PDB file of C-alpha atoms in Angstrom:
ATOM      1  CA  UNK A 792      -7.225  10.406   7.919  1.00 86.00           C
ATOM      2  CA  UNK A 793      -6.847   9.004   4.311  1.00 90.00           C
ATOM      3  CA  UNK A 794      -9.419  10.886   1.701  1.00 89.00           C
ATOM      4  CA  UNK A 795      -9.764   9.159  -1.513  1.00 91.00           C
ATOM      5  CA  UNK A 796     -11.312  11.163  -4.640  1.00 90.00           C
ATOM      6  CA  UNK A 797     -14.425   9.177  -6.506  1.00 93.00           C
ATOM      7  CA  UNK A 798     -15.590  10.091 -10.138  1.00 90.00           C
ATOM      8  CA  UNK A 799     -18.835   9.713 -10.924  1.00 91.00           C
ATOM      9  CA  UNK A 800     -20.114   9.602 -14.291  1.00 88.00           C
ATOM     10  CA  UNK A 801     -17.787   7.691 -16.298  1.00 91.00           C
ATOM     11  CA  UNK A 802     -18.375   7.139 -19.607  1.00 89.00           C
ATOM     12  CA  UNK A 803     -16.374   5.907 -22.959  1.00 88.00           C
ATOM     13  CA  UNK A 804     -15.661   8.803 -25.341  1.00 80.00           C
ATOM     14  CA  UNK A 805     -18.051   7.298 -28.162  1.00 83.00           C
ATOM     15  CA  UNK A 806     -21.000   7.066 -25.336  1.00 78.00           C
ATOM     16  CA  UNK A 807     -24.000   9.136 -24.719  1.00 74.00           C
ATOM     17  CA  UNK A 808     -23.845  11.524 -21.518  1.00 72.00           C
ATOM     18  CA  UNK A 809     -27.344  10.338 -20.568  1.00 75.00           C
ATOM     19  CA  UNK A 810     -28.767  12.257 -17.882  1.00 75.00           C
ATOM     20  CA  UNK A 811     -25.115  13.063 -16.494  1.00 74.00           C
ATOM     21  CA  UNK A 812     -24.369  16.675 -16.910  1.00 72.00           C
ATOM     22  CA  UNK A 813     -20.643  16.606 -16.294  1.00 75.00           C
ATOM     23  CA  UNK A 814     -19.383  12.934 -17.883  1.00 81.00           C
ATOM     24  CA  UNK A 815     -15.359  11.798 -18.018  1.00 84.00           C
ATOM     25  CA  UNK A 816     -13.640   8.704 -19.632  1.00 88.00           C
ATOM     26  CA  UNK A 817     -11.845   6.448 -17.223  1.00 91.00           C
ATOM     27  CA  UNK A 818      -8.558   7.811 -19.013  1.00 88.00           C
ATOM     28  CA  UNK A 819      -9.513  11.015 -18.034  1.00 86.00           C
ATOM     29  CA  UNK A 820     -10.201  10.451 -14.269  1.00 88.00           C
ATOM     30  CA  UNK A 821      -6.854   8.604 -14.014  1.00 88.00           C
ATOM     31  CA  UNK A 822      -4.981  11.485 -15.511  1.00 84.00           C
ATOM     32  CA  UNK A 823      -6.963  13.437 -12.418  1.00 83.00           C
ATOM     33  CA  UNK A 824      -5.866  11.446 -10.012  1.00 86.00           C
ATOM     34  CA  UNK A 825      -9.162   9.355  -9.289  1.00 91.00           C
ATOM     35  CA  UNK A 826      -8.685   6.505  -6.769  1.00 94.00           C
ATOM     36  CA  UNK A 827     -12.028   5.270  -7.798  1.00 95.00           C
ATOM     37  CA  UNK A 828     -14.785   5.708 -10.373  1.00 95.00           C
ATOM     38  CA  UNK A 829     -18.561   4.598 -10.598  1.00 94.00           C
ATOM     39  CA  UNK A 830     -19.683   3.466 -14.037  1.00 94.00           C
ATOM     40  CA  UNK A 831     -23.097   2.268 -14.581  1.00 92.00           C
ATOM     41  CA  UNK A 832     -24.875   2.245 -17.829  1.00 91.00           C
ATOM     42  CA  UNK A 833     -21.441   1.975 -19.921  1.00 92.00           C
ATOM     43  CA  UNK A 834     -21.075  -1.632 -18.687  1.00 94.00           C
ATOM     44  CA  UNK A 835     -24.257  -2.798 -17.648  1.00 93.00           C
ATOM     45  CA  UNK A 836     -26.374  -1.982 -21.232  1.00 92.00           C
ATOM     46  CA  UNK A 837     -23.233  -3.237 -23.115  1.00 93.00           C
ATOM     47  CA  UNK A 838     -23.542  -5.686 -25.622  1.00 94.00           C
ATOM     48  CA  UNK A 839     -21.045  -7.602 -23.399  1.00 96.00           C
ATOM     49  CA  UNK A 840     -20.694  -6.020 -20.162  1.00 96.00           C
ATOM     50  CA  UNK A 841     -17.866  -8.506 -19.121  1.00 96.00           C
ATOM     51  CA  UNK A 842     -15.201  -7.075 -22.360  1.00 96.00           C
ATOM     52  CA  UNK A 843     -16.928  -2.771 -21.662  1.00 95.00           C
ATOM     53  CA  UNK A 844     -15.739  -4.114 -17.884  1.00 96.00           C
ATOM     54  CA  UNK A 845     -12.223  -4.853 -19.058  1.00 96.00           C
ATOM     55  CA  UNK A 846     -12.077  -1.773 -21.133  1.00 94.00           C
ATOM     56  CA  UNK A 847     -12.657   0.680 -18.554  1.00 95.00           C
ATOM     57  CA  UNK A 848     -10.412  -1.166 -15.998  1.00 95.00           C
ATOM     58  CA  UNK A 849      -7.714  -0.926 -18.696  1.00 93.00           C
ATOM     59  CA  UNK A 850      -9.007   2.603 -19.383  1.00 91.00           C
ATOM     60  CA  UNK A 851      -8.442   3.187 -15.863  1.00 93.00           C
ATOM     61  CA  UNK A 852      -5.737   1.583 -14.844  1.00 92.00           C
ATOM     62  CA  UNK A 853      -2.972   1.910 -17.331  1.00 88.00           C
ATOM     63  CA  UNK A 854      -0.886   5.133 -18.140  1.00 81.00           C
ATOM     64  CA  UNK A 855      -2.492   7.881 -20.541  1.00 79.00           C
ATOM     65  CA  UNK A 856      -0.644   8.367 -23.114  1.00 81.00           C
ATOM     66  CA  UNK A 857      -3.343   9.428 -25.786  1.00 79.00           C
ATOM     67  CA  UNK A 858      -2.613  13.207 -26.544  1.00 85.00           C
ATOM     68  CA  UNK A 859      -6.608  13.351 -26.998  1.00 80.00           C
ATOM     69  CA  UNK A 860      -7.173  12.160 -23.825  1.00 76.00           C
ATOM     70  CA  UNK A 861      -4.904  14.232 -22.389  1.00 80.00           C
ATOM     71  CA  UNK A 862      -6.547  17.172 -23.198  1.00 81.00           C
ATOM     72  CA  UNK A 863      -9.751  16.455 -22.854  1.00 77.00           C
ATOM     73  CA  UNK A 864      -8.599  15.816 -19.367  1.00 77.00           C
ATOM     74  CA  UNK A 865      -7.209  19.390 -19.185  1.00 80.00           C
ATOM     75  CA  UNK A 866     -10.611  20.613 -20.538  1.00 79.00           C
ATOM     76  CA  UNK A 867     -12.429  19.352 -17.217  1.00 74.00           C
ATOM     77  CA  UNK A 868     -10.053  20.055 -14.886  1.00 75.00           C
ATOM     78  CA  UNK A 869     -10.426  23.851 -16.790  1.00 77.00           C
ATOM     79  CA  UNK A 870     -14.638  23.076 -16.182  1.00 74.00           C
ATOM     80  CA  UNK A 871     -14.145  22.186 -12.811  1.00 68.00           C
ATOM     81  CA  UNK A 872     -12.265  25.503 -12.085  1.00 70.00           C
ATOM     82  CA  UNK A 873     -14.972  27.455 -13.374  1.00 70.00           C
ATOM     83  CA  UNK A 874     -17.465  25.954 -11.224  1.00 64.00           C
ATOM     84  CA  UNK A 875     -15.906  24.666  -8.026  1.00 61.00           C
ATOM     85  CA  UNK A 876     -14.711  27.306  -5.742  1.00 54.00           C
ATOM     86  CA  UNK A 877     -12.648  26.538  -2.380  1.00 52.00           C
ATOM     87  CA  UNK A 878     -12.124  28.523   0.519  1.00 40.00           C
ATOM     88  CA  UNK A 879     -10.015  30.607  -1.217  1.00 44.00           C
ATOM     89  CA  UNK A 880     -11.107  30.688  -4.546  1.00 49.00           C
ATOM     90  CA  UNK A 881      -8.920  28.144  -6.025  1.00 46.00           C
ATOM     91  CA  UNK A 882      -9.363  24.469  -7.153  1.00 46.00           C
ATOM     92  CA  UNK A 883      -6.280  22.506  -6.137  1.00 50.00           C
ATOM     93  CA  UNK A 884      -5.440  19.742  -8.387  1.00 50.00           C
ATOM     94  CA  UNK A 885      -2.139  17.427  -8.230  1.00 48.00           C
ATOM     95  CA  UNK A 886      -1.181  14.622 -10.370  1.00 49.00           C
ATOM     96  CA  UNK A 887      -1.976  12.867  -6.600  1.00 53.00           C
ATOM     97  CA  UNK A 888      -4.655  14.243  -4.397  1.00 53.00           C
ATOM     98  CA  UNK A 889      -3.901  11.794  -1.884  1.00 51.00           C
ATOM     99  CA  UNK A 890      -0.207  12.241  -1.192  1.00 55.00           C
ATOM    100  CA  UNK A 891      -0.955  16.001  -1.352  1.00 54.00           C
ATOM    101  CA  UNK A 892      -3.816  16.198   1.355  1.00 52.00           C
ATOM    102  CA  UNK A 893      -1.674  12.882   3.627  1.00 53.00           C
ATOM    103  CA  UNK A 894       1.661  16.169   3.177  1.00 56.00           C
ATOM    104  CA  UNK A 895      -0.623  18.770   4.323  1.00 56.00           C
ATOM    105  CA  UNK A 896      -1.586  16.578   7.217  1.00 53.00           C
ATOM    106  CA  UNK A 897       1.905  15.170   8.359  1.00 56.00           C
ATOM    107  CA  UNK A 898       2.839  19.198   7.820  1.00 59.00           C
ATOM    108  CA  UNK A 899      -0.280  20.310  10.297  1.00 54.00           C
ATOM    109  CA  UNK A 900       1.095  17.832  13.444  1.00 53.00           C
ATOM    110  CA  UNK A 901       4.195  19.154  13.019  1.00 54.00           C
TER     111      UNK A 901
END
């Protein structure tokens, strides 16, 4: 079983939240490990959806190394503990979800 983690909600840092209560920046949910991320609204009410496109693949895609960034991806992950409970009471996060849960597994059948 592969599980792959999906942010909704993506916005640029300059953008309105909208109706989105919880919003990140694609630099964000690559610092958390995304595999994927929806945008809407960003891209498709852009003056030119095709260059807010390449900005949030770029965004996305490339390493974080924007100290602001950074920390306002520490600031969710923070959020997210506060709300989001497990089975026993912790939130894990990894720099790689994936690998993490695919260890656990190969772990398990042995």
């Amino acid at each position: 079983m592969i599980i792959v983690t999906v942010t909704p909600g993506i916005r640029f840092a300059e953008s309105k939240a909208d109706d989105q209560t919880r919003v990140a920046t694609p630099a964000v949910a690559n610092i958390m490990g995304s595999d994927y991320i929806v945008v809407g609204r960003p891209i498709t009410e852009a003056e030119n959806s095709i260059e807010a496109y390449n900005r949030c693949k770029k965004d996305f895609t490339e390493p974080v190394t924007d100290e602001e960034e950074i920390a306002k991806a520490k600031e969710f992950i923070n959020d997210l503990k506060k709300r989001v409970k497990s089975s026993n009471d912790e939130i894990h996060t990894s720099p790689n979800p994936v690998e993490k849960s695919l260890a656990r597994t190969q772990n398990n059948k042995n």
